[in-house]
Coordinates of C-alpha atoms in Angstrom, one line a residue:
M1 CA -95.1 77.2 39.1
L2 CA -93.5 78.8 41.9
K3 CA -91.4 75.6 42.9
K4 CA -90.2 76.1 39.3
T5 CA -89.8 79.8 39.3
G6 CA -87.6 79.5 42.7
T7 CA -85.5 76.1 41.0
V8 CA -84.6 78.4 38.5
I9 CA -83.6 81.4 40.0
L10 CA -81.2 79.3 42.6
L11 CA -79.6 77.7 39.6
V12 CA -79.0 81.3 37.8
M13 CA -77.7 82.8 41.0
V14 CA -75.4 79.8 41.8
M15 CA -74.3 79.7 38.3
L16 CA -72.9 83.3 38.4
V17 CA -71.6 82.8 41.6
C18 CA -69.5 80.4 40.5
A19 CA -68.5 82.2 37.1
F20 CA -67.5 84.8 39.0
W21 CA -65.6 83.2 41.5
T22 CA -63.8 80.9 39.1
G23 CA -62.8 83.8 36.6
T24 CA -64.3 82.3 33.7
A25 CA -66.4 84.9 32.9
N26 CA -65.8 87.8 31.1
V27 CA -68.3 89.7 30.7
M28 CA -66.5 93.2 32.0
G29 CA -64.0 93.5 29.6
A30 CA -63.2 93.0 25.8
E31 CA -61.4 90.7 23.9
C32 CA -57.5 91.0 23.5
E33 CA -56.3 93.1 20.2
H34 CA -53.7 90.9 19.4
E35 CA -50.0 92.5 18.4
V36 CA -47.0 90.6 17.6
Y37 CA -43.7 91.0 16.6
C38 CA -42.2 90.7 13.3
D39 CA -39.9 87.7 14.3
D40 CA -42.7 86.0 16.0
E41 CA -46.1 86.3 14.2
T42 CA -47.7 83.7 15.8
T43 CA -47.8 84.5 19.4
C44 CA -49.6 87.6 21.0
I45 CA -47.0 90.1 22.9
I46 CA -49.9 91.3 25.2
C47 CA -52.0 88.1 26.3
G48 CA -49.0 85.6 25.4
K49 CA -52.0 83.6 23.2
E50 CA -49.9 81.2 20.7
D51 CA -50.7 80.1 17.6
L52 CA -52.5 83.1 15.9
Q53 CA -54.2 83.5 12.4
E54 CA -53.5 86.2 10.6
E55 CA -57.0 87.5 10.4
E56 CA -56.6 87.6 14.5
I57 CA -53.5 90.1 14.3
T58 CA -54.4 94.0 14.3
K59 CA -50.7 95.0 14.6
V60 CA -47.0 94.2 13.8
V61 CA -44.3 95.8 15.9
H62 CA -41.1 95.8 15.3
P63 CA -38.8 94.9 18.3
F64 CA -35.7 97.1 17.0
A65 CA -33.5 99.1 15.1
Y66 CA -29.5 99.8 14.7
C67 CA -28.6 103.1 15.6
Y68 CA -26.7 103.6 12.3
D69 CA -30.0 102.9 10.2
L70 CA -33.3 104.1 12.2
A71 CA -35.6 103.8 9.2
T72 CA -35.2 99.7 9.0
C73 CA -36.2 97.1 11.5
G74 CA -33.0 95.1 12.9
S75 CA -34.9 92.2 13.2
C76 CA -36.5 91.6 9.6
E77 CA -34.6 94.4 7.6
Q78 CA -37.9 96.2 6.4
P79 CA -38.3 99.6 6.2
I80 CA -39.9 101.2 9.1
E81 CA -41.0 104.6 10.1
E82 CA -38.2 106.1 12.4
G83 CA -39.1 106.5 16.2
S84 CA -41.4 103.4 15.5
A85 CA -39.2 100.6 16.6
E86 CA -39.3 99.7 20.5
E87 CA -35.2 99.6 21.0
I88 CA -32.2 101.0 19.4
R89 CA -29.2 98.8 19.6
H90 CA -25.7 100.1 18.6
S91 CA -23.6 97.8 16.8
L92 CA -20.1 96.9 17.6
E93 CA -19.3 94.9 15.0
E94 CA -20.8 96.0 11.6
Q95 CA -20.8 100.5 11.4
A96 CA -18.1 100.3 14.2
R97 CA -14.6 101.6 14.3
F98 CA -12.0 100.0 16.4
Y99 CA -9.0 101.5 18.3
P100 CA -5.8 99.8 19.6
E101 CA -4.9 100.3 23.3
G102 CA -2.1 97.9 24.0
S103 CA -2.4 94.2 23.9
R104 CA -6.3 95.1 23.1
H105 CA -8.7 97.0 21.3
R106 CA -12.2 99.0 22.2
A107 CA -14.9 99.0 19.3
E108 CA -17.0 102.5 19.1
C109 CA -20.3 102.7 17.6
F110 CA -20.7 105.8 14.8
C111 CA -22.7 107.1 17.5
G112 CA -20.1 107.5 19.9
E113 CA -21.3 104.0 22.0
E114 CA -18.0 102.6 23.2
S115 CA -17.6 99.0 24.3
E116 CA -15.6 97.4 27.2
M117 CA -11.7 96.5 26.1
Q118 CA -11.9 93.2 23.7
M119 CA -8.9 91.0 22.9
H120 CA -7.5 91.1 19.1
I121 CA -8.3 89.0 16.3
V122 CA -5.9 88.2 13.7
K123 CA -6.0 86.1 10.6
C124 CA -3.8 83.2 10.6
S125 CA -2.2 84.3 7.4
Q126 CA -1.0 87.3 9.4
E127 CA -1.1 86.7 12.8
D128 CA 0.9 89.5 14.3
V129 CA -1.4 92.7 13.2
C130 CA -5.0 92.4 14.2
F131 CA -7.4 92.6 11.3
L132 CA -9.9 95.0 13.1
C133 CA -7.8 98.0 14.7
G134 CA -4.4 97.3 12.9
G135 CA -2.6 97.1 16.3
E136 CA 0.0 94.8 17.0
A137 CA -1.1 91.8 18.1
T138 CA 1.5 90.1 20.5
D139 CA -0.9 88.7 23.6
P140 CA -0.6 84.5 23.2
Q141 CA -4.8 84.7 24.1
K142 CA -5.5 86.6 20.5
I143 CA -8.3 85.4 18.8
V144 CA -6.7 83.6 15.6
K145 CA -9.5 83.3 12.6
H146 CA -8.5 80.8 10.0
E147 CA -10.0 81.9 6.6
N148 CA -9.9 78.4 4.8
E149 CA -11.3 75.6 7.0
H150 CA -12.4 72.5 5.1
L151 CA -14.0 69.1 6.6
F152 CA -11.9 66.1 5.9
Q153 CA -12.2 62.8 6.9
D154 CA -11.1 59.3 6.8
D155 CA -12.3 55.7 7.4
D156 CA -11.8 56.0 11.0
Y157 CA -12.4 60.1 11.8
H158 CA -13.3 63.5 10.2
W159 CA -11.6 66.8 11.5
R160 CA -11.0 70.5 10.1
E161 CA -8.0 71.7 9.0
C162 CA -7.8 75.4 7.5
T163 CA -5.5 74.6 4.0
L164 CA -4.0 77.7 4.1
C165 CA -2.2 77.7 7.7
N166 CA -2.5 73.7 7.6
K167 CA -3.5 73.9 11.2
M168 CA -5.7 71.5 12.2
T169 CA -8.9 73.4 13.7
M170 CA -11.4 70.9 15.1
P171 CA -9.7 67.6 16.1
K172 CA -10.2 64.5 14.8
L173 CA -13.3 62.8 16.0
E174 CA -15.0 59.3 15.5
H175 CA -17.7 59.0 12.9
Y176 CA -21.3 58.4 14.3
T177 CA -25.3 58.5 12.5
D178 CA -28.1 60.0 14.0
C179 CA -30.7 58.3 16.1
T180 CA -33.6 58.8 13.4
D181 CA -30.8 57.1 10.4
P182 CA -29.0 54.6 12.4
D183 CA -27.8 52.8 9.0
G184 CA -27.4 56.0 7.0
P185 CA -24.2 58.2 7.0
C186 CA -22.1 59.7 9.4
G187 CA -24.3 63.0 10.8
L188 CA -21.6 65.5 10.5
C189 CA -19.4 64.9 7.4
D190 CA -21.9 62.7 5.3
R191 CA -19.5 60.0 4.8
A192 CA -21.2 56.8 3.3
H193 CA -22.3 54.1 6.4
D194 CA -20.2 51.3 4.6
E195 CA -17.4 53.5 4.0
C196 CA -17.0 54.4 8.3
N197 CA -15.5 52.3 11.0
F198 CA -17.9 53.0 13.8
V199 CA -17.3 52.5 17.4
E200 CA -19.0 50.7 20.1
G201 CA -21.9 53.6 21.1
K202 CA -21.3 56.2 17.8
I203 CA -24.6 54.5 15.9
G204 CA -27.9 55.8 16.6
V205 CA -26.3 58.5 18.6
H206 CA -29.1 61.2 20.3
K207 CA -28.5 64.8 20.4
L208 CA -29.6 65.8 23.9
I209 CA -30.9 68.7 25.3
H210 CA -30.7 68.6 28.9
E211 CA -33.8 70.4 31.1
V212 CA -35.4 71.0 35.0
A213 CA -38.5 69.9 35.1
G214 CA -40.5 70.3 37.8
E215 CA -41.7 72.4 40.4
G216 CA -40.3 73.2 44.4
E217 CA -38.3 70.0 45.5
E218 CA -40.0 67.8 42.9
R219 CA -37.9 69.5 40.1
Y220 CA -36.1 66.7 38.7
H221 CA -33.3 66.5 35.4
V222 CA -34.6 65.3 31.9
A223 CA -32.9 64.9 28.9
T224 CA -34.9 65.1 25.4
C225 CA -33.3 64.0 22.0
I226 CA -34.1 66.8 19.9
E227 CA -33.8 64.3 16.4
C228 CA -36.2 61.9 17.6
D229 CA -37.9 64.0 20.9
N230 CA -37.7 60.9 23.0
V231 CA -36.9 61.1 26.9
I232 CA -33.9 59.3 27.1
M233 CA -32.9 60.3 30.7
E234 CA -34.4 61.2 33.8
H235 CA -33.0 61.7 36.8
E236 CA -34.4 62.6 40.7
G237 CA -32.8 65.3 42.5
I238 CA -31.3 68.7 41.3
V239 CA -29.2 70.7 43.4
C240 CA -28.5 74.5 43.7
N241 CA -25.4 75.9 45.1
D242 CA -24.5 79.1 45.9
F243 CA -20.9 80.7 44.5
G244 CA -20.8 84.1 45.8
S245 CA -23.2 85.8 43.0
D246 CA -25.9 88.6 43.9
D247 CA -27.7 87.4 40.7
V248 CA -27.3 83.7 40.1
H249 CA -26.4 80.3 41.5
A250 CA -25.3 76.7 40.3
V251 CA -27.3 74.2 39.1
K252 CA -26.6 70.1 38.7
C253 CA -27.9 66.9 38.4
V254 CA -27.6 64.8 42.2
K255 CA -27.6 61.9 40.1
C256 CA -24.8 62.4 37.6
D257 CA -23.6 65.8 38.5
Y258 CA -24.8 67.4 34.7
A259 CA -24.3 71.1 35.2
F260 CA -26.9 73.2 34.1
D261 CA -26.8 76.8 33.3
D262 CA -26.9 78.9 35.8
E263 CA -30.1 80.1 37.1
E264 CA -31.3 83.2 38.7
H265 CA -31.9 83.4 42.4
E266 CA -35.7 83.0 44.2
Y267 CA -35.4 85.2 47.1
D268 CA -38.3 85.2 49.8
K269 CA -37.2 87.2 52.6
G270 CA -33.9 88.2 51.5
V271 CA -33.4 84.3 51.4
C272 CA -33.0 82.5 48.2
V273 CA -35.7 79.4 48.7
R274 CA -33.3 77.4 46.1
C275 CA -29.6 77.9 47.5
G276 CA -30.1 79.7 50.7
R277 CA -27.9 82.3 49.5
H278 CA -29.0 86.2 51.8
E279 CA -29.6 89.0 49.4
S280 CA -26.3 91.1 49.9
S281 CA -28.1 94.2 50.7
C282 CA -26.6 93.5 54.0
N283 CA -24.0 95.9 55.4
H284 CA -21.5 92.8 56.0
V285 CA -20.2 92.5 59.5
V286 CA -17.5 89.9 60.1
Y287 CA -15.2 88.3 62.8
C288 CA -11.6 88.6 62.8
N289 CA -10.7 85.0 62.8
E290 CA -13.3 84.3 60.2
P291 CA -13.0 87.6 57.9
N292 CA -14.8 85.9 54.8
V293 CA -18.1 84.7 56.4
C294 CA -20.6 87.7 57.3
I295 CA -22.0 87.4 60.9
L296 CA -25.4 88.7 59.9
C297 CA -26.4 87.2 56.6
G298 CA -24.0 83.9 56.5
I299 CA -22.6 85.1 53.1
E300 CA -19.3 83.2 52.5
D301 CA -16.1 84.2 50.3
L302 CA -16.3 87.7 51.0
I303 CA -13.5 90.3 50.0
E304 CA -12.0 93.1 51.4
S305 CA -14.1 95.8 49.8
E306 CA -17.1 94.1 50.8
I307 CA -16.9 94.0 54.2
S308 CA -18.1 97.3 56.4
E309 CA -17.1 96.1 59.8
I310 CA -14.6 93.8 61.5
R311 CA -15.3 92.8 65.1
H312 CA -13.7 90.5 67.7
P313 CA -15.4 86.8 68.5
Y314 CA -14.3 86.7 72.2
A315 CA -11.7 87.6 75.3
F316 CA -10.4 85.3 78.1
C317 CA -11.4 86.3 81.5
Y318 CA -7.6 86.5 82.5
D319 CA -7.2 89.5 80.3
L320 CA -10.4 91.4 78.8
S321 CA -8.3 93.4 76.8
K322 CA -7.2 91.4 74.3
C323 CA -9.1 89.5 71.5
G324 CA -8.4 85.6 72.5
A325 CA -8.7 85.2 68.6
C326 CA -6.1 87.2 67.2
M327 CA -4.7 89.0 70.3
E328 CA -5.0 92.7 69.6
D329 CA -5.8 95.2 71.9
I330 CA -9.8 95.6 72.5
E331 CA -11.9 97.7 74.9
E332 CA -13.0 96.0 77.6
G333 CA -16.8 94.9 77.0
S334 CA -16.5 95.2 73.2
V335 CA -16.8 91.1 72.8
P336 CA -20.3 88.9 72.9
E337 CA -18.3 86.5 74.8
I338 CA -16.2 85.9 77.5
R339 CA -14.0 82.4 77.6
H340 CA -12.5 80.6 80.3
S341 CA -9.4 78.7 79.4
L342 CA -8.3 75.2 80.8
D343 CA -4.9 75.8 79.1
N344 CA -3.8 78.4 80.8
F345 CA -4.3 79.8 84.3
V346 CA -6.3 77.0 85.4
K347 CA -6.6 75.9 89.0
Y348 CA -7.4 71.7 90.1
I349 CA -10.0 71.7 92.9
P350 CA -9.4 68.2 94.9
G351 CA -11.9 65.5 95.3
E352 CA -12.1 62.5 96.6
K353 CA -12.6 60.4 92.9
G354 CA -11.1 63.0 91.5
H355 CA -10.8 66.4 90.8
W356 CA -11.8 69.5 88.9
V357 CA -10.3 71.8 86.6
T358 CA -11.0 75.1 86.9
C359 CA -10.3 78.7 85.2
A360 CA -8.2 81.0 87.5
C361 CA -11.2 83.3 87.8
G362 CA -12.5 80.3 90.0
K363 CA -15.5 79.4 87.8
K364 CA -15.9 76.1 87.5
V365 CA -15.4 75.0 83.6
D366 CA -15.4 71.5 83.2
E367 CA -18.6 69.9 84.7
E368 CA -17.4 66.4 84.4
I369 CA -14.3 65.1 87.2
E370 CA -11.2 64.2 85.7
R371 CA -8.8 61.3 87.5
H372 CA -5.9 61.8 89.8
I373 CA -2.7 61.7 88.0
K374 CA 0.7 60.9 88.7
F375 CA 3.7 62.6 87.0
C376 CA 6.8 60.1 86.3
T377 CA 9.2 62.3 87.5
E378 CA 7.7 62.6 90.8
K379 CA 8.4 60.3 94.5
D380 CA 6.0 57.6 94.5
E381 CA 3.8 59.4 97.2
P382 CA 0.4 58.4 96.7
T383 CA -0.5 62.1 96.1
C384 CA -1.9 63.6 92.7
S385 CA 0.7 65.8 90.5
L386 CA -1.9 68.6 90.2
C387 CA -4.5 68.7 92.7
G388 CA -1.9 67.3 95.6
A389 CA -4.9 65.2 96.8
K390 CA -3.9 61.5 98.3
A391 CA -5.2 58.9 96.1
E392 CA -5.3 55.4 96.2
V393 CA -5.9 55.1 92.3
L394 CA -3.5 57.6 90.2
D395 CA -3.0 57.6 86.5
Y396 CA 0.6 57.3 85.5
T397 CA 1.8 60.1 82.9
H398 CA 5.0 60.5 81.1
T399 CA 6.2 63.9 80.4
N400 CA 8.4 63.6 77.7
E401 CA 8.0 61.1 75.1
Q402 CA 10.1 61.2 72.3
V403 CA 10.9 58.9 69.2
F404 CA 13.8 56.7 69.1
S405 CA 15.4 54.1 66.2
D406 CA 18.2 51.9 65.1
K407 CA 18.2 50.3 61.5
E408 CA 15.5 47.5 62.4
H409 CA 13.1 49.5 64.5
H410 CA 11.5 52.4 66.0
W411 CA 9.9 53.2 69.4
I412 CA 9.0 55.7 72.0
V413 CA 11.1 56.6 75.2
C414 CA 10.0 59.1 78.2
V415 CA 13.4 60.9 78.4
D416 CA 12.5 62.3 81.7
C417 CA 12.2 58.9 83.6
G418 CA 14.1 56.7 81.0
E419 CA 11.2 54.2 80.4
Q420 CA 10.0 52.5 77.1
T421 CA 6.6 53.2 76.4
S422 CA 6.3 51.6 73.3
P423 CA 7.2 48.2 72.0
L424 CA 9.5 47.9 68.8
L425 CA 7.6 48.1 65.8
D426 CA 9.0 48.0 62.4
H427 CA 10.3 50.7 59.8
Y428 CA 7.9 51.5 56.9
T429 CA 7.4 53.8 53.9
L430 CA 3.6 54.7 52.3
C431 CA 3.0 54.2 48.8
T432 CA 3.2 57.5 47.7
N433 CA 7.0 57.5 48.7
P434 CA 8.0 53.8 48.8
D435 CA 11.6 54.7 48.2
G436 CA 11.6 57.7 51.3
P437 CA 12.6 57.7 54.9
C438 CA 10.3 55.8 57.6
D439 CA 6.9 57.5 57.5
Y440 CA 6.6 57.2 61.6
C441 CA 10.4 58.4 62.6
E442 CA 11.4 60.0 59.5
R443 CA 15.3 57.7 59.6
E444 CA 16.4 57.7 55.9
H445 CA 15.7 54.8 53.6
D446 CA 19.4 53.9 53.3
E447 CA 19.9 53.8 57.0
C448 CA 17.0 51.6 57.4
V449 CA 16.3 47.7 57.1
F450 CA 13.0 47.0 56.0
K451 CA 10.6 44.1 55.6
D452 CA 9.4 43.9 52.1
E453 CA 5.5 44.3 53.2
F454 CA 6.4 47.4 54.8
I455 CA 7.8 49.2 51.5
G456 CA 4.9 51.4 50.4
M457 CA 2.2 50.4 52.3
H458 CA -1.4 51.4 51.8
L459 CA -3.4 53.2 54.3
D460 CA -6.7 51.6 53.3
E461 CA -10.2 52.4 53.9
H462 CA -13.2 50.3 53.7
M463 CA -16.7 51.5 51.8
I464 CA -19.6 50.3 50.6
S465 CA -20.0 51.3 47.0
E466 CA -23.3 51.2 44.7
E467 CA -22.9 51.2 41.1
D468 CA -26.1 50.5 38.7
G469 CA -28.0 48.9 41.1
E470 CA -25.0 46.3 42.6
F471 CA -23.5 46.8 45.8
Y472 CA -20.0 46.6 46.3
H473 CA -17.1 46.1 49.1
I474 CA -14.4 48.4 48.1
S475 CA -11.3 49.7 49.8
I476 CA -9.3 52.9 48.5
C477 CA -5.9 53.7 50.0
L478 CA -6.4 57.5 51.2
E479 CA -3.0 58.2 50.1
C480 CA -2.6 57.4 46.5
G481 CA -6.3 56.9 45.8
K482 CA -5.7 53.4 44.3
E483 CA -8.6 51.2 44.4
L484 CA -7.4 48.1 46.7
I485 CA -10.4 45.7 47.3
R486 CA -13.7 45.2 45.3
H487 CA -15.6 42.4 46.4
K488 CA -19.1 41.5 45.1
G489 CA -21.8 40.1 47.8
L490 CA -22.8 41.7 50.7
I491 CA -24.7 40.0 53.4
Y492 CA -27.1 42.4 55.3
K493 CA -28.3 41.2 59.3
D494 CA -30.4 42.6 61.6
F495 CA -29.5 43.0 64.5
G496 CA -32.6 44.3 66.5
D497 CA -32.0 48.1 65.6
A498 CA -34.9 50.3 64.3
E499 CA -32.6 52.5 62.2
T500 CA -29.5 50.6 61.4
H501 CA -28.5 47.0 60.2
M502 CA -24.5 45.3 59.9
V503 CA -23.0 44.3 56.8
E504 CA -20.6 41.5 56.0
C505 CA -18.6 41.2 52.8
K506 CA -19.1 37.7 51.3
E507 CA -15.8 37.2 50.2
C508 CA -13.3 38.7 52.9
G509 CA -15.7 38.7 55.9
H510 CA -15.5 42.5 56.6
I511 CA -17.9 43.8 59.0
F512 CA -19.8 47.7 58.3
N513 CA -21.4 48.4 61.6
D514 CA -24.3 50.7 61.5
E515 CA -25.2 50.9 58.0
P516 CA -29.1 52.8 57.6
H517 CA -31.8 50.3 57.0
E518 CA -33.6 51.5 53.5
Y519 CA -37.6 50.6 54.3
K520 CA -39.9 50.4 51.5
N521 CA -43.6 49.6 52.6
G522 CA -42.6 49.4 56.1
V523 CA -39.9 46.3 54.9
C524 CA -36.1 47.0 55.2
T525 CA -35.5 46.1 51.2
L526 CA -31.8 45.1 52.5
C527 CA -32.0 43.3 55.5
G528 CA -35.4 42.7 55.5
R529 CA -36.5 44.1 58.9
N530 CA -40.3 45.1 59.3
Q531 CA -41.0 48.6 61.0
K532 CA -44.1 46.7 62.8
S533 CA -42.0 45.0 65.1
D534 CA -40.3 47.8 66.4
P535 CA -42.5 50.4 69.4
E536 CA -44.6 52.6 68.3
P537 CA -43.5 55.9 69.5
N538 CA -45.6 58.4 71.3
K539 CA -48.2 59.7 69.4
K540 CA -48.5 63.8 70.1
S541 CA -51.4 65.9 68.7
G542 CA -50.4 68.0 66.2
P543 CA -51.8 70.0 63.4
A544 CA -54.2 68.6 60.6
P545 CA -52.1 67.1 57.7
N546 CA -52.1 68.8 54.7
T547 CA -54.3 67.1 52.0
G548 CA -53.5 69.0 49.2
D549 CA -57.2 70.6 48.5
E550 CA -57.2 74.1 49.6
S551 CA -60.9 75.0 48.1
H552 CA -62.4 77.1 50.8
I553 CA -65.8 75.0 51.8
M554 CA -67.0 77.5 53.9
L555 CA -67.3 80.4 51.4
W556 CA -69.5 78.0 49.2
I557 CA -71.6 77.1 52.3
Y558 CA -72.4 80.8 52.7
I559 CA -73.0 81.1 48.7
L560 CA -75.5 78.3 49.0
V561 CA -77.5 79.2 52.1
A562 CA -77.6 82.8 51.0
A563 CA -79.3 81.5 47.1
L564 CA -81.7 79.3 49.5
A565 CA -82.8 82.5 51.6
C566 CA -83.1 84.3 48.0
N567 CA -85.2 81.5 46.9
A568 CA -87.1 81.2 49.8
F569 CA -88.0 85.2 49.1
C570 CA -88.8 85.2 45.8
V571 CA -91.3 82.6 46.5
M572 CA -92.8 84.4 49.6
R573 CA -93.2 87.7 47.5
I574 CA -95.0 85.5 44.6
R575 CA -97.4 83.8 47.4
K576 CA -98.0 87.4 48.3
K577 CA -99.2 88.9 45.3
K578 CA -101.3 86.2 44.3
I579 CA -103.2 86.5 47.7

């Protein structure tokens, strides 16, 4: 009997603790008295419960009323008690007065609330006068409302046209049928199926609604048909881009570039976790050589009115009173960096195999030694033209090279010493200007003798392109953008590197080096390299892996110990009373 009593007490305590911990017990509070809005009488506006029945609802709330009729709900248009609506709205369309101001007008609610300036709206039968305010509408951006639009159709298209002004208000569009009735009439104009000429892809068309699904880094693009409810598209990868707004950022699909509606920033410690934007509470400070980027928060595309301070980034050691970026006068010591120049005011310190380049202040700037050189204009003595050191090996350097040309060729000559420093090269023009001058020496076209293959040349760039799961070797001209080569079929060769492999085009033999492996289950799906053949990196101790189980195991151990102690105490008390 005692054992049974103790066991019951233990079970009761564990159940109570579990119920309290998980929040499933609701012994302290009463049930929600459900309130709903008149335009959605199935969802509680207090607790959010959906699919409410009429008997569960305790109150129907009216969300708003217009200022010109406080006794009528603006949503359901039923009579209400004045002041009972949650919000008072102003109408700038109905019950409003309009006042022309130049090429626009403003609307004023009868209670005095004004709108921002609006474009004139005219009727197609009288396009020179705004029919709202009566003002003269001369702005070409004015809004034209057509008074008598009709839907027209033929065997191939449907379109809208105003019969009053004979203008087409919707362009000609091809007939289509919906996915729920692919053999039925056109989904817009209802023209019978056998009377329409449907083009490919217009039969059984899905009407898609695009959404971002998932959470955090696992978000993806999903497109669902609103007609048949089928998921038509699922693309992994959502990217958010900051375009300068404090409130929202742009969102698009990585795979198909579909642009979603802008979404609000999600700031954490002042930085948006999705696009990386910093909150603009910062007093923006910029450098004079980059005046659109804040050096404190990193926000880009700043305008002049957003900048609180302009600073100078550096000065050169030989003139600390001038900014090295904008060359304006500054206070000495006001810049965060002192730079040393290897272009102006330099010294050369001779060494055995070369010389070092140092700043005029004596600080060695370039840690690497440079080879001795000899200018072409100096005598044939074995001394370096820069540091003066005698050396057996000197790099011969020309001091003044210029381009020369005749009708057939161009070449380079150093005018200081007279030596020709390049071979004779043929004239050529590029594809973007085949009839223009030579692209290299700029000699006029009619003054050159061109070989046929050198007129309108392409500057090509080779790359690997993936399309619908197939890989191609393509070549695109960097000048005109034309695709020059499209070869299907690539050979992937493992040359012993753990990170990259070599790719060869089957058709032309072009080689791509250092293309990354694509490992799956430890094997590259392209070249077949097995990661197990790579030497294992040195293992370092680190934190335990995150398994995703965030339950607090020690808490449950403490609860169990407490329950067992309580059980033992109860048993001892019962035994003592019995004795």
